[in-house]
Coordinates of C-alpha atoms in Angstrom, one line a residue:
M1 CA -26.0 -8.2 0.1
K2 CA -25.0 -11.6 0.9
L3 CA -27.4 -13.3 -1.4
L4 CA -27.0 -11.0 -4.3
A5 CA -23.1 -11.5 -4.2
W6 CA -23.4 -15.3 -4.1
M7 CA -25.7 -15.3 -7.1
L8 CA -23.5 -13.1 -9.1
I9 CA -20.7 -15.6 -8.2
L10 CA -23.0 -18.3 -10.0
G11 CA -23.0 -16.1 -13.0
M12 CA -26.7 -15.2 -12.9
S13 CA -27.6 -11.6 -13.3
F14 CA -30.4 -9.8 -11.6
S15 CA -29.9 -6.5 -13.6
L16 CA -31.5 -8.4 -16.6
F17 CA -28.6 -7.3 -18.9
A18 CA -28.6 -11.0 -20.2
Q19 CA -32.5 -11.0 -20.6
D20 CA -34.1 -10.8 -24.1
V21 CA -36.4 -7.7 -24.5
S22 CA -39.9 -9.0 -24.0
Q23 CA -42.4 -9.2 -27.0
E24 CA -44.6 -6.4 -25.3
I25 CA -41.6 -3.9 -25.2
T26 CA -40.7 -4.9 -28.9
D27 CA -44.3 -4.2 -30.0
A28 CA -44.3 -0.9 -28.3
T29 CA -41.6 0.4 -30.5
K30 CA -44.1 0.3 -33.4
N31 CA -46.3 2.7 -31.5
A32 CA -45.6 6.4 -31.9
T33 CA -46.5 7.1 -28.3
Y34 CA -43.5 5.0 -27.1
K35 CA -41.2 5.8 -30.0
H36 CA -38.8 8.1 -27.9
A37 CA -38.9 5.8 -25.0
A38 CA -38.0 2.9 -27.2
K39 CA -35.1 4.7 -28.6
L40 CA -33.7 5.6 -25.2
F41 CA -34.2 1.9 -24.0
G42 CA -32.5 0.5 -27.2
E43 CA -29.5 2.8 -26.3
G44 CA -29.2 1.5 -22.7
K45 CA -30.4 4.9 -21.2
Y46 CA -32.6 3.1 -18.7
Q47 CA -32.9 6.1 -16.2
S48 CA -33.9 8.4 -19.0
T49 CA -36.4 5.8 -20.3
T50 CA -38.3 5.8 -16.9
E51 CA -38.5 9.5 -17.0
E52 CA -39.9 9.4 -20.4
L53 CA -42.4 6.7 -19.4
T54 CA -43.4 8.7 -16.4
N55 CA -44.2 11.6 -18.7
I56 CA -46.5 9.3 -20.8
E57 CA -48.0 7.9 -17.7
A58 CA -49.2 11.2 -16.5
K59 CA -51.2 11.6 -19.7
E60 CA -52.5 8.0 -19.8
T61 CA -55.9 6.9 -18.3
D62 CA -56.3 3.3 -20.0
K63 CA -55.6 0.8 -17.2
S64 CA -54.1 -1.7 -19.6
K65 CA -51.6 0.8 -20.9
L66 CA -50.8 2.1 -17.4
G67 CA -50.0 -1.5 -16.5
F68 CA -47.8 -1.7 -19.4
I69 CA -46.0 1.3 -18.7
A70 CA -45.5 0.2 -15.0
Y71 CA -44.2 -3.1 -16.2
W72 CA -41.7 -1.4 -18.6
K73 CA -40.5 0.9 -15.9
G74 CA -39.8 -2.2 -13.6
I75 CA -37.7 -3.8 -16.3
C76 CA -35.6 -0.5 -16.4
Y77 CA -35.2 -0.2 -12.6
N78 CA -34.1 -3.9 -12.6
R79 CA -31.4 -3.0 -15.2
I80 CA -30.1 -0.1 -13.1
Q81 CA -30.3 -2.1 -9.9
E82 CA -32.9 0.1 -8.2
F83 CA -34.8 -2.8 -7.0
G84 CA -37.0 -0.9 -4.6
E85 CA -38.4 1.1 -7.6
A86 CA -38.7 -2.1 -9.6
I87 CA -40.8 -3.7 -6.9
K88 CA -43.2 -0.9 -6.8
S89 CA -43.5 -0.9 -10.6
F90 CA -44.2 -4.5 -10.7
R91 CA -46.7 -4.4 -8.0
T92 CA -48.5 -1.4 -9.9
A93 CA -48.6 -3.4 -13.1
L94 CA -50.1 -6.6 -11.4
G95 CA -52.6 -4.1 -9.7
Y96 CA -53.7 -3.1 -13.2
K97 CA -54.0 -6.9 -14.1
Y98 CA -51.2 -6.6 -16.5
A99 CA -49.2 -9.8 -16.5
P100 CA -47.0 -10.7 -19.4
S101 CA -45.3 -14.1 -19.1
D102 CA -42.1 -12.7 -17.7
I103 CA -43.4 -10.2 -15.2
H104 CA -43.3 -12.8 -12.2
Y105 CA -39.6 -13.8 -13.0
E106 CA -38.5 -10.1 -13.3
Y107 CA -40.7 -9.2 -10.1
G108 CA -39.1 -12.2 -8.4
Q109 CA -35.5 -11.1 -9.3
A110 CA -36.2 -7.7 -7.7
L111 CA -37.5 -9.1 -4.6
F112 CA -34.8 -11.5 -4.3
A113 CA -32.2 -8.8 -4.7
A114 CA -34.0 -6.9 -2.1
E115 CA -33.8 -10.0 0.2
K116 CA -37.6 -10.3 0.4
L117 CA -37.3 -14.0 0.0
A118 CA -40.7 -15.4 0.8
E119 CA -42.2 -12.9 -1.6
A120 CA -39.7 -13.7 -4.2
R121 CA -40.3 -17.4 -3.9
L122 CA -43.9 -16.9 -4.6
Q123 CA -43.2 -15.0 -7.8
F124 CA -40.9 -17.7 -9.1
R125 CA -43.4 -20.2 -8.3
E126 CA -45.7 -18.2 -10.7
S127 CA -43.0 -18.0 -13.2
V128 CA -42.8 -21.8 -13.2
K129 CA -46.4 -22.3 -13.6
R130 CA -46.3 -19.9 -16.7
K131 CA -43.4 -22.0 -18.0
F132 CA -41.2 -19.1 -18.2
K133 CA -37.4 -19.7 -17.6
R134 CA -38.6 -22.7 -15.4
G135 CA -34.9 -23.9 -14.9
V136 CA -33.7 -20.6 -13.4
S137 CA -37.0 -20.1 -11.5
L138 CA -36.9 -23.5 -9.8
Y139 CA -33.1 -22.7 -8.8
Y140 CA -34.2 -19.6 -7.2
I141 CA -37.0 -21.5 -5.4
G142 CA -34.6 -24.0 -4.1
Y143 CA -32.0 -21.6 -3.1
I144 CA -34.3 -19.3 -1.2
S145 CA -35.8 -22.4 0.5
K146 CA -32.3 -23.4 1.5
E147 CA -31.6 -20.0 2.9
M148 CA -34.9 -20.1 4.9
G149 CA -33.7 -23.4 6.5
E150 CA -36.2 -25.6 4.5
R151 CA -33.7 -28.2 3.4
K152 CA -36.1 -30.8 2.2
K153 CA -38.0 -28.4 0.1
A154 CA -34.7 -26.9 -1.5
F155 CA -33.5 -30.4 -2.3
T156 CA -36.9 -31.1 -4.1
F157 CA -36.7 -28.0 -6.2
F158 CA -33.1 -28.5 -7.0
K159 CA -33.8 -32.1 -8.0
A160 CA -36.7 -30.8 -10.2
V161 CA -34.3 -29.0 -12.5
D162 CA -32.8 -32.1 -13.5
K163 CA -36.3 -33.4 -14.9
L164 CA -36.6 -30.5 -17.3
P165 CA -35.6 -30.6 -20.9
P166 CA -31.9 -29.9 -21.4
E167 CA -32.3 -26.4 -23.0
E168 CA -34.3 -25.2 -19.9
A169 CA -32.0 -27.0 -17.3
Q170 CA -28.6 -26.2 -18.8
E171 CA -28.2 -22.6 -17.2
V172 CA -28.6 -23.8 -13.8
K173 CA -28.1 -27.6 -13.7
Q174 CA -24.5 -27.4 -12.5
A175 CA -25.2 -24.9 -9.7
S176 CA -28.3 -27.1 -8.7
E177 CA -26.2 -30.2 -8.5
M178 CA -23.6 -28.2 -6.4
Q179 CA -26.4 -27.0 -4.0
I180 CA -27.5 -30.6 -3.7
G181 CA -24.1 -31.5 -2.5
D182 CA -24.2 -28.7 0.0
I183 CA -27.4 -30.0 1.5
Y184 CA -26.0 -33.6 1.6
L185 CA -23.0 -32.0 3.5
E186 CA -25.1 -30.3 6.2
Q187 CA -26.9 -33.4 6.8
V188 CA -24.0 -36.0 7.0
E189 CA -21.9 -33.5 9.3
K190 CA -24.3 -33.9 12.0
H191 CA -23.3 -37.4 12.5
P192 CA -20.1 -38.6 14.2
D193 CA -18.8 -40.7 11.3
A194 CA -19.3 -37.9 8.8
F195 CA -16.1 -38.7 6.9
K196 CA -17.6 -42.0 5.5
S197 CA -20.6 -40.1 4.0
V198 CA -18.5 -37.1 2.9
E199 CA -16.3 -39.6 1.0
T200 CA -19.1 -41.7 -0.5
I201 CA -22.0 -39.3 -0.9
V202 CA -21.0 -35.6 -0.7
I203 CA -17.7 -35.7 -2.8
P204 CA -19.3 -37.8 -5.6
Q205 CA -22.3 -35.4 -5.7
Y206 CA -19.8 -32.4 -6.2
E207 CA -18.0 -34.5 -8.9
K208 CA -21.3 -35.1 -10.6
A209 CA -21.7 -31.3 -10.6
I210 CA -18.3 -30.7 -12.3
E211 CA -19.2 -33.3 -15.1
V212 CA -22.0 -31.0 -16.3
D213 CA -19.6 -28.5 -17.6
K214 CA -15.9 -29.0 -16.9
E215 CA -15.0 -25.6 -18.5
S216 CA -17.6 -23.4 -16.5
A217 CA -16.5 -20.5 -14.2
L218 CA -18.3 -22.4 -11.3
V219 CA -15.9 -25.5 -11.5
P220 CA -12.9 -23.9 -9.5
A221 CA -15.4 -23.0 -6.5
I222 CA -16.6 -26.7 -6.7
R223 CA -13.2 -28.2 -6.9
E224 CA -12.2 -26.1 -3.8
K225 CA -15.1 -27.5 -1.8
I226 CA -13.8 -31.0 -2.7
V227 CA -10.3 -30.2 -1.7
G228 CA -11.4 -28.6 1.6
L229 CA -13.4 -31.7 2.5
Q230 CA -10.5 -34.0 1.6
R231 CA -8.2 -32.0 3.9
K232 CA -10.7 -31.7 6.7
Y233 CA -11.3 -35.4 6.8
D234 CA -7.8 -36.5 5.9
L235 CA -9.3 -38.5 2.7
I236 CA -6.2 -37.7 0.8
L237 CA -2.7 -37.1 1.9
F238 CA -1.7 -33.5 1.1
Q239 CA 1.4 -32.9 3.1
L240 CA 4.1 -35.3 4.2
R241 CA 5.6 -35.4 7.9
N242 CA 8.2 -33.0 7.1
G243 CA 5.9 -30.5 5.6
R244 CA 6.6 -31.1 2.0
P245 CA 3.4 -31.3 -0.2
T246 CA 2.4 -34.4 -2.0
L247 CA 2.0 -34.4 -5.8
I248 CA -1.7 -33.6 -6.8
P249 CA -2.6 -35.3 -8.9
P250 CA -0.1 -38.2 -8.2
Y251 CA 0.2 -39.0 -11.8
F252 CA 2.3 -37.3 -14.6
V253 CA 2.1 -38.2 -18.4
R254 CA 4.1 -36.5 -21.0
A255 CA 3.7 -37.2 -24.8
A256 CA 5.9 -35.3 -27.4
A257 CA 6.5 -35.2 -30.9
E258 CA 9.5 -33.4 -32.5
L259 CA 10.6 -32.6 -35.9
G260 CA 14.0 -31.3 -36.3
H261 CA 17.1 -30.8 -38.5
D262 CA 20.6 -32.1 -37.5
S263 CA 23.4 -30.5 -39.5
N264 CA 25.9 -33.5 -38.7
V265 CA 24.3 -36.8 -37.7
T266 CA 26.8 -38.6 -35.2
F267 CA 26.8 -42.3 -34.7
A268 CA 27.5 -43.2 -31.1
P269 CA 25.9 -46.5 -30.3
S270 CA 28.1 -47.1 -27.2
D271 CA 30.0 -44.7 -25.0
T272 CA 33.3 -45.5 -26.5
T273 CA 33.4 -43.8 -30.0
I274 CA 31.6 -41.0 -31.9
S275 CA 31.5 -41.0 -35.7
S276 CA 30.6 -37.9 -37.6
S277 CA 28.7 -38.7 -40.8
K278 CA 29.4 -35.0 -42.0
Q279 CA 25.9 -35.2 -43.5
A280 CA 22.7 -33.3 -42.5
S281 CA 19.4 -34.9 -42.0
T282 CA 15.8 -33.9 -41.0
Y283 CA 14.5 -36.2 -38.1
S284 CA 11.3 -37.1 -36.3
R285 CA 11.3 -38.0 -32.7
V286 CA 8.5 -39.3 -30.4
D287 CA 8.8 -39.4 -26.7
L288 CA 6.3 -40.7 -24.2
M289 CA 6.7 -40.8 -20.3
G290 CA 4.4 -41.7 -17.5
R291 CA 4.7 -41.9 -13.7
Y292 CA 2.6 -42.4 -10.8
T293 CA 3.5 -41.7 -7.2
F294 CA 2.2 -43.9 -4.4
Y295 CA 2.5 -42.8 -0.9
H296 CA 3.0 -45.1 2.2
R297 CA 1.5 -42.9 5.1
D298 CA 3.3 -39.6 5.4
Y299 CA 6.9 -40.6 5.1
F300 CA 7.7 -42.8 2.0
S301 CA 6.9 -42.7 -1.6
I302 CA 7.5 -45.0 -4.6
A303 CA 6.9 -44.0 -8.2
P304 CA 7.0 -46.3 -11.0
E305 CA 7.9 -44.8 -14.3
L306 CA 8.0 -45.7 -18.0
R307 CA 9.5 -44.1 -20.9
F308 CA 9.6 -44.7 -24.6
N309 CA 11.5 -42.9 -27.3
R310 CA 11.7 -43.5 -31.1
T311 CA 13.9 -41.5 -33.6
Y312 CA 13.7 -41.8 -37.4
Y313 CA 16.0 -40.0 -39.9
F314 CA 14.6 -39.1 -43.2
N315 CA 18.0 -38.8 -45.1
R316 CA 18.0 -42.7 -46.1
V317 CA 21.7 -43.2 -46.6
P318 CA 23.5 -45.8 -44.5
E319 CA 25.6 -43.2 -42.7
I320 CA 22.5 -41.5 -41.4
Y321 CA 19.7 -44.2 -41.2
R322 CA 22.1 -46.4 -39.0
N323 CA 21.1 -43.8 -36.2
D324 CA 17.4 -44.9 -36.4
N325 CA 16.6 -46.2 -32.8
Y326 CA 14.1 -46.8 -30.1
M327 CA 14.6 -46.9 -26.4
V328 CA 12.4 -48.3 -23.6
A329 CA 13.4 -47.3 -20.0
P330 CA 11.2 -48.4 -16.9
A331 CA 12.4 -46.9 -13.6
I332 CA 11.4 -47.1 -9.8
R333 CA 11.9 -43.9 -7.8
T334 CA 11.5 -43.9 -4.0
A335 CA 11.9 -41.3 -1.2
Y336 CA 12.1 -41.4 2.4
E337 CA 10.9 -38.0 3.8
H338 CA 12.7 -36.7 6.9
T339 CA 14.0 -33.4 8.2
L340 CA 17.6 -31.9 7.9
W341 CA 18.5 -28.5 9.5
K342 CA 14.8 -28.4 10.6
K343 CA 13.7 -28.2 6.9
P344 CA 12.2 -30.8 4.5
A345 CA 14.7 -33.4 3.2
A346 CA 14.3 -36.8 1.6
F347 CA 16.7 -39.9 1.1
L348 CA 16.5 -41.0 -2.4
V349 CA 16.8 -44.6 -3.9
D350 CA 16.3 -45.2 -7.7
Y351 CA 16.7 -47.9 -10.0
D352 CA 16.7 -47.3 -13.8
Y353 CA 16.8 -49.9 -16.7
N354 CA 17.4 -48.8 -20.2
E355 CA 17.4 -51.0 -23.4
A356 CA 18.1 -49.4 -26.9
R357 CA 17.8 -50.9 -30.3
R358 CA 19.5 -49.3 -33.2
D359 CA 20.3 -49.8 -36.8
V360 CA 23.9 -50.6 -35.9
N361 CA 24.6 -52.6 -39.1
A362 CA 22.9 -50.1 -41.5
E363 CA 20.6 -52.7 -42.7
E364 CA 17.5 -50.8 -42.2
K365 CA 16.3 -52.8 -39.2
L366 CA 16.7 -52.2 -35.4
E367 CA 18.8 -54.5 -33.5
F368 CA 20.1 -54.7 -30.0
S369 CA 22.4 -51.8 -29.3
S370 CA 22.8 -51.7 -25.5
R371 CA 21.1 -52.1 -22.2
S372 CA 22.1 -50.7 -18.7
H373 CA 21.0 -50.8 -15.1
T374 CA 21.5 -47.8 -13.1
F375 CA 21.3 -47.7 -9.3
M376 CA 21.2 -44.4 -7.5
I377 CA 21.2 -43.1 -3.9
G378 CA 20.8 -39.5 -3.2
E379 CA 19.8 -36.8 -0.7
K380 CA 17.4 -33.9 -1.3
F381 CA 17.8 -31.1 1.1
N382 CA 17.2 -27.4 1.8
Y383 CA 20.3 -25.8 3.1
F384 CA 20.5 -22.8 0.9
A385 CA 17.8 -20.0 1.0
L386 CA 17.7 -19.8 -2.7
G387 CA 16.3 -23.3 -3.3
E388 CA 16.5 -27.1 -3.1
S389 CA 19.7 -29.1 -3.5
I390 CA 20.2 -32.6 -4.5
L391 CA 23.3 -34.8 -4.2
R392 CA 23.4 -38.1 -6.0
L393 CA 25.7 -41.2 -6.3
R394 CA 25.0 -43.5 -9.3
Y395 CA 26.5 -46.8 -10.5
R396 CA 25.7 -47.9 -14.1
T397 CA 26.5 -51.2 -15.8
L398 CA 26.2 -51.1 -19.6
E399 CA 26.1 -54.1 -21.9
S400 CA 26.9 -53.1 -25.5
Y401 CA 26.3 -55.0 -28.8
I402 CA 30.1 -54.9 -28.9
S403 CA 31.5 -56.8 -25.9
S404 CA 34.7 -54.7 -25.7
A405 CA 32.4 -51.5 -25.2
D406 CA 30.9 -53.0 -22.1
S407 CA 31.3 -50.5 -19.2
K408 CA 30.8 -49.5 -15.6
L409 CA 30.3 -46.0 -14.6
I410 CA 30.4 -44.4 -11.2
S411 CA 28.9 -40.7 -10.9
L412 CA 28.8 -38.3 -8.2
A413 CA 26.2 -35.3 -9.2
Y414 CA 25.1 -32.2 -7.4
E415 CA 22.0 -30.2 -8.5
Q416 CA 21.0 -26.9 -7.2
I417 CA 17.7 -24.9 -7.9
M418 CA 18.1 -21.2 -7.5
T419 CA 14.8 -19.2 -7.5
F420 CA 15.0 -15.4 -8.0
K421 CA 12.3 -12.8 -8.2
V422 CA 11.2 -13.7 -11.8
N423 CA 13.9 -16.2 -13.0
T424 CA 15.0 -19.5 -12.0
F425 CA 18.5 -21.0 -12.4
L426 CA 19.4 -24.5 -12.4
L427 CA 22.9 -25.7 -11.7
Y428 CA 24.1 -29.3 -12.5
A429 CA 27.5 -30.6 -12.0
S430 CA 28.9 -34.2 -12.0
Y431 CA 32.2 -36.1 -11.8
D432 CA 32.1 -39.5 -13.9
Q433 CA 34.5 -42.5 -13.9
M434 CA 33.9 -44.9 -16.7
R435 CA 35.8 -48.1 -17.0
V436 CA 35.3 -50.1 -20.2
S437 CA 36.2 -53.7 -21.0
D438 CA 38.7 -52.3 -23.5
S439 CA 40.6 -50.0 -21.0
S440 CA 41.9 -47.8 -23.8
F441 CA 38.5 -46.1 -23.6
D442 CA 38.6 -45.5 -19.8
T443 CA 37.7 -41.9 -19.1
N444 CA 37.3 -39.5 -16.1
S445 CA 35.1 -36.6 -17.1
F446 CA 33.7 -33.6 -15.3
T447 CA 30.4 -31.7 -16.5
V448 CA 28.9 -28.6 -15.5
R449 CA 25.6 -27.2 -16.8
G450 CA 23.6 -24.2 -16.2
D451 CA 19.9 -23.6 -17.1
L452 CA 18.3 -20.2 -16.9
I453 CA 14.4 -20.3 -17.1
M454 CA 13.5 -16.6 -17.6
A455 CA 10.1 -14.8 -17.0
R456 CA 7.4 -15.2 -19.5
V457 CA 7.5 -12.4 -22.2
R458 CA 4.2 -10.5 -22.5
D459 CA 2.3 -13.7 -21.5
W460 CA 3.2 -15.2 -25.0
F461 CA 6.4 -17.4 -24.5
T462 CA 9.0 -18.5 -22.0
P463 CA 12.7 -18.1 -23.0
M464 CA 15.0 -20.9 -21.7
A465 CA 18.8 -20.9 -22.1
S466 CA 21.5 -23.5 -21.2
L467 CA 25.1 -24.1 -21.4
M468 CA 26.8 -27.5 -20.7
L469 CA 30.7 -28.1 -20.6
T470 CA 32.2 -31.4 -20.4
S471 CA 35.9 -32.1 -19.9
T472 CA 37.0 -35.7 -20.7
D473 CA 40.2 -37.3 -19.7
P474 CA 40.9 -40.5 -21.5
I475 CA 43.3 -41.7 -18.9
N476 CA 44.7 -44.5 -20.9
N477 CA 44.9 -42.9 -24.5
Q478 CA 45.9 -39.3 -23.8
S479 CA 48.4 -39.2 -26.6
A480 CA 45.9 -40.0 -29.3
R481 CA 42.9 -38.0 -28.0
G482 CA 44.3 -35.3 -25.6
R483 CA 41.9 -33.8 -23.0
E484 CA 38.7 -33.3 -24.8
L485 CA 36.2 -30.5 -24.2
L486 CA 32.4 -30.6 -25.3
F487 CA 30.9 -27.1 -25.6
N488 CA 27.1 -27.5 -25.8
P489 CA 24.9 -24.3 -25.6
S490 CA 21.1 -24.4 -26.3
F491 CA 18.2 -22.2 -26.2
R492 CA 14.5 -22.9 -26.2
L493 CA 11.3 -20.7 -26.6
A494 CA 8.2 -22.4 -24.8
R495 CA 4.7 -21.3 -25.5
T496 CA 1.7 -22.9 -23.5
F497 CA -1.6 -22.9 -25.0
K498 CA -4.9 -24.4 -23.9
K499 CA -4.6 -26.4 -20.8
N500 CA -2.1 -29.1 -21.3
W501 CA -0.3 -28.2 -24.6
R502 CA 3.0 -26.7 -25.0
A503 CA 5.1 -25.9 -28.2
N504 CA 8.9 -25.5 -28.0
L505 CA 11.2 -24.1 -30.6
K506 CA 14.6 -25.3 -29.9
Y507 CA 18.2 -24.6 -31.0
E508 CA 21.4 -26.7 -29.9
Y509 CA 24.9 -26.4 -30.8
Q510 CA 27.6 -29.1 -30.0
K511 CA 31.4 -28.9 -30.5
N512 CA 33.6 -31.6 -29.3
N513 CA 37.4 -30.8 -29.3
S514 CA 39.6 -33.8 -29.6
K515 CA 43.1 -34.8 -31.2
D516 CA 41.3 -37.8 -32.5
T517 CA 39.4 -36.1 -35.2
E518 CA 38.3 -39.3 -36.8
N519 CA 36.5 -41.0 -33.9
F520 CA 35.7 -38.1 -31.3
A521 CA 36.0 -34.6 -32.7
Y522 CA 32.8 -33.1 -34.3
K523 CA 30.4 -30.1 -34.3
K524 CA 26.8 -29.7 -35.1
S525 CA 23.8 -27.6 -35.0
I526 CA 20.2 -28.8 -34.3
Y527 CA 17.0 -27.0 -34.8
A528 CA 13.7 -28.5 -33.8
L529 CA 10.0 -27.8 -33.2
E530 CA 8.6 -29.9 -30.4
L531 CA 4.7 -30.3 -29.5
E532 CA 4.1 -31.5 -25.9
Y533 CA 1.0 -32.8 -24.2
L534 CA 1.4 -32.8 -20.4
F535 CA -1.2 -34.6 -18.3

């Protein structure tokens, strides 16, 4: 049944499972004549209840009681979805002039399920007059009128729901607002400039329906209507000219708070030296990041981005608290969409600015530590079947609080996404040349990193493991430092809960091998719990 299926989608029951037992049936349980029928009814044995009531009916002559028995049988038939029998029973009860407050509503449901729409509408009108479930009854009347092609009448009854007290309207208010949107849509699509009215009248009406209850089961269906209209009338750009989908929504916000323990806090305010404190400390970190992507037609995007990070160490000794810091990093990311090998590709141009303040003098106040400007050009392409590739060329200039540590860095990096049946592997490799004002700190380095994102375990958490190796060649100081190797594995368990929240349990190990044990060699373990909000 088309109508029945649609109403069930709206979460409304014709089989009355959600209906309270009427007072008349409750009172009947006190009567010895109906004791067994009441017991069967209470146990949900509705077919057996009708058989017991038929036996009682055969011995009864009182018209009022015969009307009650017919009414009760109608309730039972509704619950087992034998709507034809329910209709007969309710009709018999009314013939005996037995009319409790809910009979017209129950009778209307049975008629509606049997697609006897005109008769059903009359019964729901009577239910409204008797002030029984007025909200649902008005909704039925509006829906039936709409199905019968009487749009103006339907609109009137859907609107009438909004005038009821909240406790009567809440059950169908959202569905009514959605139906009003459907009626608006049918009207505006008759005109050649429909897209204007769709954008200014229809979609706002659907959004109004969503606002009634954003968590209801009906919301996905309403959102689907909105997206379908936006696609149909090109109200929002969904796909770029090379077939790559746009970001929906175009914004991304991340707020994270982390509490962790570092077994060996290291001091590295510049890229030239790393001092190991050989002391442990608990720390806290707050990280905020926001980005919004704007699209120019279907081939160019620009995304301003802003990030803020603040780290605080709880072990308040100079060797530790001099690592307290905060960082502000705005950026601009752009992409020019095109095709390469007949697949989506993009030419990337980025600019990043980063300014850090740190307690460099161990005076428990944050002072200028460094600032950098990074320019990047790159190409994102799809050559390999396993996933997307990105090739980047970066140039960075860094100004340090120590002038001799000022540097310039050129990097060539390659990123590869490999998607398998249940797991995803991310590969990153880069070659970096850093040239420092004090040339004894010049280096060439090569980094390779692999990240494995595994399938969720029993819908509870997602494990992720990574390994990074960095080989550094201090080209002008090999005798003192030798070739250095950083070994950096890490592991994470991520748990998503509610809609936008995620918790991460993290472990990271770092070991840097160097001949210069005073300034560069160290090892440490970091344990942390991070809570993220993603929007």
